[in-house]
mmCIF file of C-alpha atoms in Angstrom:
data_model
loop_
_atom_site.group_PDB
_atom_site.id
_atom_site.type_symbol
_atom_site.label_atom_id
_atom_site.label_comp_id
_atom_site.label_asym_id
_atom_site.label_seq_id
_atom_site.Cartn_x
_atom_site.Cartn_y
_atom_site.Cartn_z
ATOM 1 C CA MET P 945 89.594 74.039 95.963
ATOM 2 C CA ASN P 946 88.722 71.129 93.639
ATOM 3 C CA LYS P 947 91.667 70.527 91.378
ATOM 4 C CA ASN P 948 89.904 68.000 89.264
ATOM 5 C CA LYS P 949 87.714 70.810 87.717
ATOM 6 C CA PRO P 950 88.843 73.641 85.620
ATOM 7 C CA LEU P 951 89.413 76.758 87.612
ATOM 8 C CA LEU P 952 87.117 79.350 85.670
ATOM 9 C CA SER P 953 84.516 79.279 82.966
ATOM 10 C CA ILE P 954 82.986 82.259 81.157
ATOM 11 C CA CYS P 955 79.473 81.100 80.562
ATOM 12 C CA ILE P 956 77.629 83.025 77.817
ATOM 13 C CA PRO P 957 73.750 82.639 77.448
ATOM 14 C CA THR P 958 72.791 83.787 73.913
ATOM 15 C CA TYR P 959 69.820 84.042 71.662
ATOM 16 C CA ASN P 960 69.778 85.632 68.078
ATOM 17 C CA ARG P 961 72.591 88.017 68.907
ATOM 18 C CA ALA P 962 75.245 86.552 66.473
ATOM 19 C CA LYS P 963 76.794 90.039 65.615
ATOM 20 C CA TYR P 964 77.383 90.810 69.284
ATOM 21 C CA LEU P 965 78.490 87.365 70.194
ATOM 22 C CA ASP P 966 81.118 87.286 67.391
ATOM 23 C CA ARG P 967 82.451 90.676 68.636
ATOM 24 C CA LEU P 968 82.767 89.209 72.080
ATOM 25 C CA LEU P 969 84.406 86.028 71.179
ATOM 26 C CA SER P 970 86.792 87.722 68.816
ATOM 27 C CA GLU P 971 88.121 89.640 71.894
ATOM 28 C CA ILE P 972 88.289 87.006 74.481
ATOM 29 C CA VAL P 973 88.817 83.567 72.910
ATOM 30 C CA PHE P 974 92.613 83.631 72.573
ATOM 31 C CA PRO P 975 93.291 85.644 75.770
ATOM 32 C CA CYS P 976 91.132 83.140 77.649
ATOM 33 C CA GLN P 977 93.052 80.295 76.136
ATOM 34 C CA SER P 978 96.246 81.585 77.342
ATOM 35 C CA GLN P 979 94.888 81.740 80.871
ATOM 36 C CA GLU P 980 93.277 78.343 80.730
ATOM 37 C CA ILE P 981 89.750 79.856 81.077
ATOM 38 C CA ASN P 982 86.975 77.902 79.415
ATOM 39 C CA ILE P 983 84.284 79.482 77.410
ATOM 40 C CA LEU P 984 80.760 77.889 77.366
ATOM 41 C CA ILE P 985 78.147 79.193 74.983
ATOM 42 C CA PHE P 986 74.572 78.246 75.883
ATOM 43 C CA ASP P 987 72.368 78.880 72.753
ATOM 44 C CA ASN P 988 68.829 79.152 73.320
ATOM 45 C CA GLY P 989 67.892 77.897 69.886
ATOM 46 C CA SER P 990 68.996 80.911 67.729
ATOM 47 C CA THR P 991 67.881 81.299 64.254
ATOM 48 C CA ASP P 992 70.148 84.116 63.092
ATOM 49 C CA GLY P 993 73.314 82.311 62.085
ATOM 50 C CA THR P 994 74.810 81.958 65.534
ATOM 51 C CA LEU P 995 76.014 78.550 64.813
ATOM 52 C CA ALA P 996 77.893 79.825 61.570
ATOM 53 C CA ILE P 997 79.653 82.185 63.997
ATOM 54 C CA LEU P 998 80.687 79.547 66.214
ATOM 55 C CA LYS P 999 82.288 77.497 63.555
ATOM 56 C CA LYS P 1000 84.914 80.109 63.152
ATOM 57 C CA TYR P 1001 86.103 79.200 66.611
ATOM 58 C CA GLN P 1002 85.498 75.463 66.456
ATOM 59 C CA HIS P 1003 89.260 74.743 66.651
ATOM 60 C CA ASN P 1004 89.763 76.469 70.073
ATOM 61 C CA ASN P 1005 89.761 73.731 72.509
ATOM 62 C CA ASN P 1006 88.702 76.073 75.354
ATOM 63 C CA LEU P 1007 85.325 76.863 73.782
ATOM 64 C CA LYS P 1008 82.235 74.646 74.003
ATOM 65 C CA TYR P 1009 78.844 75.088 72.430
ATOM 66 C CA PHE P 1010 75.417 73.927 73.705
ATOM 67 C CA CYS P 1011 72.208 74.536 71.779
ATOM 68 C CA ASN P 1012 68.642 74.040 72.947
ATOM 69 C CA ASP P 1013 66.224 72.759 70.279
ATOM 70 C CA ARG P 1014 64.019 75.896 70.996
ATOM 71 C CA ASN P 1015 63.917 78.998 73.028
ATOM 72 C CA GLU P 1016 63.320 77.897 76.525
ATOM 73 C CA GLY P 1017 63.519 81.469 78.017
ATOM 74 C CA PHE P 1018 66.236 83.257 79.672
ATOM 75 C CA ASP P 1019 65.967 81.801 83.092
ATOM 76 C CA LEU P 1020 65.979 78.167 82.185
ATOM 77 C CA ASN P 1021 69.088 78.881 80.059
ATOM 78 C CA ILE P 1022 70.638 80.435 83.212
ATOM 79 C CA LEU P 1023 69.595 77.257 85.208
ATOM 80 C CA LYS P 1024 71.396 75.052 82.701
ATOM 81 C CA ILE P 1025 74.617 76.924 83.216
ATOM 82 C CA PHE P 1026 74.684 76.058 86.856
ATOM 83 C CA LYS P 1027 73.539 72.627 86.488
ATOM 84 C CA TYR P 1028 76.331 71.993 83.964
ATOM 85 C CA ASP P 1029 78.775 72.370 86.698
ATOM 86 C CA ALA P 1030 81.570 73.251 84.419
ATOM 87 C CA SER P 1031 84.059 74.553 86.789
ATOM 88 C CA GLN P 1032 85.020 75.765 90.263
ATOM 89 C CA TYR P 1033 84.026 79.386 89.432
ATOM 90 C CA ILE P 1034 81.375 80.520 87.049
ATOM 91 C CA TRP P 1035 81.646 83.945 85.351
ATOM 92 C CA LEU P 1036 78.204 84.899 83.668
ATOM 93 C CA MET P 1037 78.776 87.137 80.697
ATOM 94 C CA GLY P 1038 76.308 88.894 78.389
ATOM 95 C CA ASP P 1039 76.693 88.152 74.836
ATOM 96 C CA ASP P 1040 76.575 91.817 73.920
ATOM 97 C CA ASP P 1041 79.151 92.992 76.462
ATOM 98 C CA LEU P 1042 82.835 93.638 76.254
ATOM 99 C CA LEU P 1043 85.698 92.436 78.618
ATOM 100 C CA ASP P 1044 88.980 94.134 79.087
ATOM 101 C CA VAL P 1045 91.040 90.894 78.758
ATOM 102 C CA ARG P 1046 94.176 92.624 79.944
ATOM 103 C CA TYR P 1047 93.017 91.954 83.517
ATOM 104 C CA LEU P 1048 92.381 88.228 83.105
ATOM 105 C CA LYS P 1049 95.559 87.320 84.720
ATOM 106 C CA GLU P 1050 94.946 89.502 87.829
ATOM 107 C CA ILE P 1051 91.542 88.153 88.198
ATOM 108 C CA ILE P 1052 92.880 84.566 88.289
ATOM 109 C CA ALA P 1053 95.432 85.735 90.810
ATOM 110 C CA ILE P 1054 92.593 87.095 93.110
ATOM 111 C CA ILE P 1055 90.660 83.842 92.823
ATOM 112 C CA LEU P 1056 93.777 81.749 93.740
ATOM 113 C CA LYS P 1057 94.607 84.128 96.778
ATOM 114 C CA HIS P 1058 91.046 84.209 98.141
ATOM 115 C CA PRO P 1059 89.615 80.825 97.049
ATOM 116 C CA ASP P 1060 86.672 80.593 99.365
ATOM 117 C CA PHE P 1061 85.138 83.894 98.385
ATOM 118 C CA GLY P 1062 81.221 83.708 97.697
ATOM 119 C CA MET P 1063 80.735 86.126 94.890
ATOM 120 C CA MET P 1064 83.217 88.612 93.080
ATOM 121 C CA TYR P 1065 81.790 91.797 91.552
ATOM 122 C CA LEU P 1066 83.640 93.388 88.664
ATOM 123 C CA ASP P 1067 82.868 96.959 87.986
ATOM 124 C CA SER P 1068 81.547 97.873 84.663
ATOM 125 C CA GLU P 1069 80.568 100.921 82.527
ATOM 126 C CA LEU P 1070 77.098 101.259 80.906
ATOM 127 C CA GLN P 1071 77.044 102.507 77.265
ATOM 128 C CA GLU P 1072 74.477 102.832 74.492
ATOM 129 C CA GLY P 1073 75.168 101.484 71.188
ATOM 130 C CA THR P 1074 78.728 100.286 70.400
ATOM 131 C CA PRO P 1075 80.915 100.522 73.430
ATOM 132 C CA ASN P 1076 84.225 102.636 73.106
ATOM 133 C CA GLU P 1077 87.563 101.360 73.680
ATOM 134 C CA PHE P 1078 88.861 100.672 77.247
ATOM 135 C CA PRO P 1079 91.036 103.212 78.731
ATOM 136 C CA ARG P 1080 94.728 102.900 79.718
ATOM 137 C CA MET P 1081 95.234 99.800 82.044
ATOM 138 C CA ASN P 1082 96.048 100.364 85.670
ATOM 139 C CA ARG P 1083 99.232 98.685 86.834
ATOM 140 C CA SER P 1084 97.185 96.531 89.285
ATOM 141 C CA ILE P 1085 93.530 95.715 90.229
ATOM 142 C CA SER P 1086 92.219 97.377 93.447
ATOM 143 C CA TYR P 1087 89.787 95.176 95.378
ATOM 144 C CA GLU P 1088 88.374 94.688 98.865
ATOM 145 C CA LEU P 1089 86.982 91.784 100.728
ATOM 146 C CA VAL P 1090 83.462 92.658 102.287
ATOM 147 C CA ASP P 1091 80.754 90.868 104.280
ATOM 148 C CA GLN P 1092 77.503 90.025 102.648
ATOM 149 C CA GLN P 1093 75.569 92.913 103.932
ATOM 150 C CA THR P 1094 78.137 95.382 102.661
ATOM 151 C CA TYR P 1095 78.097 93.594 99.285
ATOM 152 C CA CYS P 1096 74.475 93.821 99.131
ATOM 153 C CA ASP P 1097 74.386 97.527 100.091
ATOM 154 C CA GLN P 1098 77.246 98.749 97.849
ATOM 155 C CA VAL P 1099 77.120 96.655 94.615
ATOM 156 C CA LEU P 1100 74.408 94.019 94.437
ATOM 157 C CA HIS P 1101 72.163 96.494 92.564
ATOM 158 C CA LYS P 1102 74.986 96.812 89.857
ATOM 159 C CA ALA P 1103 75.569 92.941 90.012
ATOM 160 C CA THR P 1104 72.093 92.612 88.526
ATOM 161 C CA LEU P 1105 74.053 93.383 85.335
ATOM 162 C CA MET P 1106 74.888 89.822 84.605
ATOM 163 C CA SER P 1107 78.513 90.190 83.254
ATOM 164 C CA SER P 1108 79.758 91.698 86.486
ATOM 165 C CA ASN P 1109 79.689 88.373 88.593
ATOM 166 C CA ILE P 1110 81.967 85.533 89.217
ATOM 167 C CA ILE P 1111 80.339 83.018 91.552
ATOM 168 C CA ASN P 1112 82.063 80.396 93.590
ATOM 169 C CA ALA P 1113 80.046 77.207 92.297
ATOM 170 C CA LYS P 1114 80.545 75.277 95.638
ATOM 171 C CA TYR P 1115 78.007 77.549 97.296
ATOM 172 C CA TYR P 1116 75.273 77.068 94.755
ATOM 173 C CA MET P 1117 72.888 74.257 95.461
ATOM 174 C CA PRO P 1118 69.785 73.255 93.056
ATOM 175 C CA LYS P 1119 67.543 73.293 96.038
ATOM 176 C CA MET P 1120 67.962 76.874 96.787
ATOM 177 C CA ILE P 1121 66.004 77.585 93.588
ATOM 178 C CA ASN P 1122 62.378 78.634 94.034
ATOM 179 C CA PRO P 1123 60.401 77.374 90.862
ATOM 180 C CA ALA P 1124 58.201 80.365 91.191
ATOM 181 C CA CYS P 1125 61.044 82.754 90.180
ATOM 182 C CA LEU P 1126 61.440 80.885 86.724
ATOM 183 C CA GLY P 1127 60.160 82.956 83.760
ATOM 184 C CA ARG P 1128 60.729 86.443 85.325
ATOM 185 C CA LYS P 1129 64.213 86.973 83.729
ATOM 186 C CA TRP P 1130 65.894 87.655 87.086
ATOM 187 C CA LEU P 1131 66.958 84.186 88.009
ATOM 188 C CA HIS P 1132 70.501 85.246 88.245
ATOM 189 C CA VAL P 1133 69.616 87.903 90.947
ATOM 190 C CA HIS P 1134 67.686 85.152 92.759
ATOM 191 C CA ILE P 1135 70.764 83.034 92.917
ATOM 192 C CA PHE P 1136 72.850 85.948 94.166
ATOM 193 C CA LEU P 1137 70.470 86.667 96.847
ATOM 194 C CA LYS P 1138 70.321 83.040 97.947
ATOM 195 C CA ILE P 1139 73.957 82.762 98.021
ATOM 196 C CA ALA P 1140 74.452 85.963 100.000
ATOM 197 C CA ASP P 1141 71.793 84.752 102.321
ATOM 198 C CA LYS P 1142 73.321 81.383 102.865
ATOM 199 C CA LEU P 1143 76.858 82.889 103.435
ATOM 200 C CA ALA P 1144 75.865 85.641 105.740
ATOM 201 C CA ASN P 1145 75.672 83.448 108.706
ATOM 202 C CA ILE P 1146 79.141 81.633 108.219
ATOM 203 C CA GLY P 1147 81.371 84.628 107.598
ATOM 204 C CA ILE P 1148 82.353 83.996 104.001
ATOM 205 C CA LYS P 1149 83.439 87.260 102.328
ATOM 206 C CA ASN P 1150 82.757 88.543 98.850
ATOM 207 C CA ILE P 1151 85.140 90.436 96.713
ATOM 208 C CA ILE P 1152 84.518 93.863 95.107
ATOM 209 C CA VAL P 1153 86.795 94.854 92.175
ATOM 210 C CA ARG P 1154 86.690 98.601 91.605
ATOM 211 C CA GLU P 1155 88.375 98.781 88.188
ATOM 212 C CA LYS P 1156 85.784 99.100 85.331
ATOM 213 C CA ILE P 1157 86.981 96.025 83.283
ATOM 214 C CA LEU P 1158 83.616 95.607 81.527
ATOM 215 C CA LYS P 1159 81.551 97.569 79.159
ATOM 216 C CA GLN P 1160 77.859 96.698 79.186
ATOM 217 C CA ARG P 1161 75.327 97.704 76.403
ATOM 218 C CA THR P 1162 72.065 99.176 77.501
ATOM 219 C CA GLY P 1163 68.777 97.919 75.982
ATOM 220 C CA THR P 1164 65.417 99.475 75.511
ATOM 221 C CA ALA P 1165 61.751 98.345 76.336
ATOM 222 C CA ASP P 1166 58.426 99.852 75.760
ATOM 223 C CA GLU P 1167 56.393 101.074 78.748
ATOM 224 C CA LYS P 1168 54.463 98.028 79.498
ATOM 225 C CA GLU P 1169 57.537 95.721 79.178
ATOM 226 C CA PHE P 1170 59.620 97.992 81.293
ATOM 227 C CA VAL P 1171 56.985 98.187 84.133
ATOM 228 C CA SER P 1172 56.517 94.351 84.034
ATOM 229 C CA LEU P 1173 60.278 93.536 84.016
ATOM 230 C CA PHE P 1174 62.010 96.201 86.107
ATOM 231 C CA ILE P 1175 59.162 96.627 88.802
ATOM 232 C CA ASP P 1176 56.722 93.757 88.909
ATOM 233 C CA ASP P 1177 58.896 90.773 88.080
ATOM 234 C CA PHE P 1178 62.045 92.206 89.760
ATOM 235 C CA LEU P 1179 60.141 92.848 93.125
ATOM 236 C CA ALA P 1180 58.466 89.364 92.802
ATOM 237 C CA THR P 1181 61.931 87.741 92.425
ATOM 238 C CA VAL P 1182 63.214 89.634 95.538
ATOM 239 C CA SER P 1183 60.199 88.647 97.649
ATOM 240 C CA LEU P 1184 60.288 85.090 96.474
ATOM 241 C CA SER P 1185 63.847 84.615 97.335
ATOM 242 C CA LYS P 1186 62.861 84.878 101.003
ATOM 243 C CA VAL P 1187 66.092 86.381 102.280
ATOM 244 C CA THR P 1188 66.224 86.699 106.006
ATOM 245 C CA ASN P 1189 69.996 87.071 106.922
ATOM 246 C CA VAL P 1190 70.766 90.301 104.875
ATOM 247 C CA LYS P 1191 68.622 93.479 104.534
ATOM 248 C CA LEU P 1192 67.682 94.509 101.147
ATOM 249 C CA ASN P 1193 66.221 98.043 101.515
ATOM 250 C CA THR P 1194 69.476 99.726 100.365
ATOM 251 C CA PHE P 1195 69.860 97.209 97.563
ATOM 252 C CA LYS P 1196 66.298 98.045 96.242
ATOM 253 C CA LYS P 1197 66.707 101.812 96.522
ATOM 254 C CA GLN P 1198 70.158 101.648 94.748
ATOM 255 C CA PHE P 1199 68.539 99.536 91.962
ATOM 256 C CA TYR P 1200 65.976 102.049 91.618
ATOM 257 C CA PHE P 1201 68.481 104.819 90.717
ATOM 258 C CA LEU P 1202 70.469 102.497 88.419
ATOM 259 C CA ALA P 1203 67.776 100.872 86.439
ATOM 260 C CA ILE P 1204 64.507 102.518 86.879
ATOM 261 C CA ARG P 1205 64.514 106.152 87.728
ATOM 262 C CA GLU P 1206 65.543 108.045 84.600
ATOM 263 C CA ALA P 1207 63.431 105.665 82.191
ATOM 264 C CA ILE P 1208 60.438 106.004 84.581
ATOM 265 C CA LEU P 1209 60.515 109.718 84.914
ATOM 266 C CA GLU P 1210 61.201 110.342 81.348
ATOM 267 C CA MET P 1211 58.648 108.176 79.643
ATOM 268 C CA GLY P 1212 55.687 109.603 81.528
ATOM 269 C CA TRP P 1213 52.725 107.305 81.902
ATOM 270 C CA LYS P 1214 51.172 106.012 78.654
ATOM 271 C CA ILE P 1215 49.833 102.810 80.093
ATOM 272 C CA ALA P 1216 46.628 102.108 81.836
ATOM 273 C CA PHE P 1217 45.744 104.516 84.728
ATOM 274 C CA VAL P 1218 45.262 101.750 87.305
ATOM 275 C CA GLN P 1219 48.457 100.012 86.353
ATOM 276 C CA SER P 1220 50.418 103.296 86.606
ATOM 277 C CA LEU P 1221 48.735 104.079 89.946
ATOM 278 C CA LEU P 1222 49.810 100.690 91.309
ATOM 279 C CA SER P 1223 53.370 101.024 89.977
ATOM 280 C CA PHE P 1224 53.657 104.441 91.587
ATOM 281 C CA LYS P 1225 52.697 102.953 95.014
ATOM 282 C CA ARG P 1226 55.253 100.274 94.658
ATOM 283 C CA LEU P 1227 57.923 102.711 93.517
ATOM 284 C CA LYS P 1228 57.139 104.680 96.612
ATOM 285 C CA ASN P 1229 56.772 101.974 99.078
ATOM 286 C CA GLU P 1230 59.093 99.232 97.871
ATOM 287 C CA PHE P 1231 61.887 101.236 96.176
ATOM 288 C CA GLY P 1232 61.875 104.251 98.507
ATOM 289 C CA MET P 1233 61.192 106.710 95.557
ATOM 290 C CA PRO P 1234 62.225 110.223 96.786
ATOM 291 C CA GLY P 1235 59.532 112.944 97.191
ATOM 292 C CA TYR P 1236 61.256 115.013 94.242
ATOM 293 C CA ASP P 1237 60.789 112.126 91.966
ATOM 294 C CA GLN P 1238 57.220 111.580 92.977
ATOM 295 C CA ILE P 1239 56.402 115.082 92.000
ATOM 296 C CA ILE P 1240 58.196 114.680 88.522
ATOM 297 C CA PHE P 1241 56.332 111.313 88.165
ATOM 298 C CA ILE P 1242 52.941 112.846 88.808
ATOM 299 C CA LEU P 1243 53.800 116.027 86.497
ATOM 300 C CA THR P 1244 54.594 113.639 83.412
ATOM 301 C CA THR P 1245 51.582 111.659 84.178
ATOM 302 C CA CYS P 1246 49.347 114.699 84.232
ATOM 303 C CA ILE P 1247 50.917 115.925 80.962
ATOM 304 C CA TYR P 1248 50.258 112.870 79.131
ATOM 305 C CA ARG P 1249 46.677 112.365 80.577
ATOM 306 C CA THR P 1250 45.749 115.912 79.761
ATOM 307 C CA VAL P 1251 47.475 116.422 76.328
ATOM 308 C CA GLY P 1252 47.427 112.904 75.098
ATOM 309 C CA VAL P 1253 50.236 110.930 73.681
ATOM 310 C CA LYS P 1254 49.690 111.384 70.129
ATOM 311 C CA ARG P 1255 49.213 115.099 70.418
ATOM 312 C CA PHE P 1256 52.075 115.374 72.672
ATOM 313 C CA LYS P 1257 54.335 113.679 70.145
ATOM 314 C CA LYS P 1258 53.261 116.220 67.565
ATOM 315 C CA LEU P 1259 54.050 119.100 69.853
ATOM 316 C CA LYS P 1260 57.472 117.769 70.708
ATOM 317 C CA LYS P 1261 58.379 118.520 67.027
ATOM 318 C CA LEU P 1262 57.640 122.153 67.305
ATOM 319 C CA PHE P 1263 60.736 124.098 67.190
ATOM 320 C CA ILE P 1264 60.423 125.844 70.566
ATOM 321 C CA LEU P 1265 59.461 122.652 72.408
ATOM 322 C CA SER P 1266 62.203 120.673 70.729
ATOM 323 C CA LYS P 1267 64.767 123.010 72.275
ATOM 324 C CA ILE P 1268 63.111 123.327 75.648
ATOM 325 C CA LEU P 1269 62.315 119.811 76.380
ATOM 326 C CA PRO P 1270 65.767 118.363 76.324
ATOM 327 C CA PHE P 1271 66.896 121.318 78.539
ATOM 328 C CA LEU P 1272 64.166 120.592 81.081
ATOM 329 C CA ARG P 1273 64.939 116.941 80.952
ATOM 330 C CA LYS P 1274 68.537 117.585 81.819
ATOM 331 C CA ILE P 1275 67.717 119.881 84.626
ATOM 332 C CA LEU P 1276 64.787 117.955 86.210
ATOM 333 C CA ILE P 1277 65.770 114.429 85.807
ATOM 334 C CA TYR P 1278 69.443 114.020 85.060
ATOM 335 C CA GLY P 1279 70.580 117.018 87.124
ATOM 336 C CA LYS P 1280 69.120 115.356 90.300
ATOM 337 C CA LYS P 1281 71.192 112.240 90.548
ATOM 338 C CA HIS P 1282 72.812 113.464 93.739
ATOM 339 C CA ALA P 1283 69.372 113.123 95.435
ATOM 340 C CA LYS P 1284 70.093 109.467 96.254
#
């Protein structure tokens, strides 16, 4: 452990989310200061008044602000966080998420007890819109030390949600970055995969914290953007990471159920037929899409292709269909989560 460096920094990449950033900072600045945790804001050239928000906290000596002249993209902003080398451990934090600060002291205690861990996963709850308050705090955090394969199988798919991760900075090396992964918005996953691959051969453990100490806000994307980001770019990032020491089949399957399944089955296919066919093959072959989901996928595609998107939107407004469709959605899609 390098005592010349601060122990832990919460690093927040942000762009034009002043309202959410203000909400997060108002909750964490003072509790982090009491635990000697630094907060670093990496602003990608926001134009929405983010700087004015930061001025509210300028007298807090544990907070630092870095701003790009222009938006350089999510991945380059993430790369700057690791290049800055601010502390012994790096906690990536989404600007629109919430942290249960009551657990900060225990998180520090875990780090000090197991200083050589590779990565720490902190469980979270996904919520749409404004997150609810945190439940009553448990007396202590439950956690376990696991090897890299177990980490990849059990939680890496959820660790794709950026705020769930604390990384031991000594295991990160600039040369592990494949430039071909830049610009795909999954650079943090690329880094996690490279660290797991590196540590698998030397017996370094990771930590899984089971308490839900984070609330992460879910976003939305149109069909083309969703397919590009969650299928094409995600799979490209995994492939370009060239992981050889851990198997990723379970990781990809779990990611499908976490981030892809409900959206892909519910939206139907409104994009070009050739693209939808290629995506279907990738879902089946690379994510292990179950047979039941394949049937629903084909069914929704046939409905959109036969009826047409505009006409289907009009039909959905009819009284009978407005009552039936939510019921079918609940039964056919959300009722089959156990299938995994």
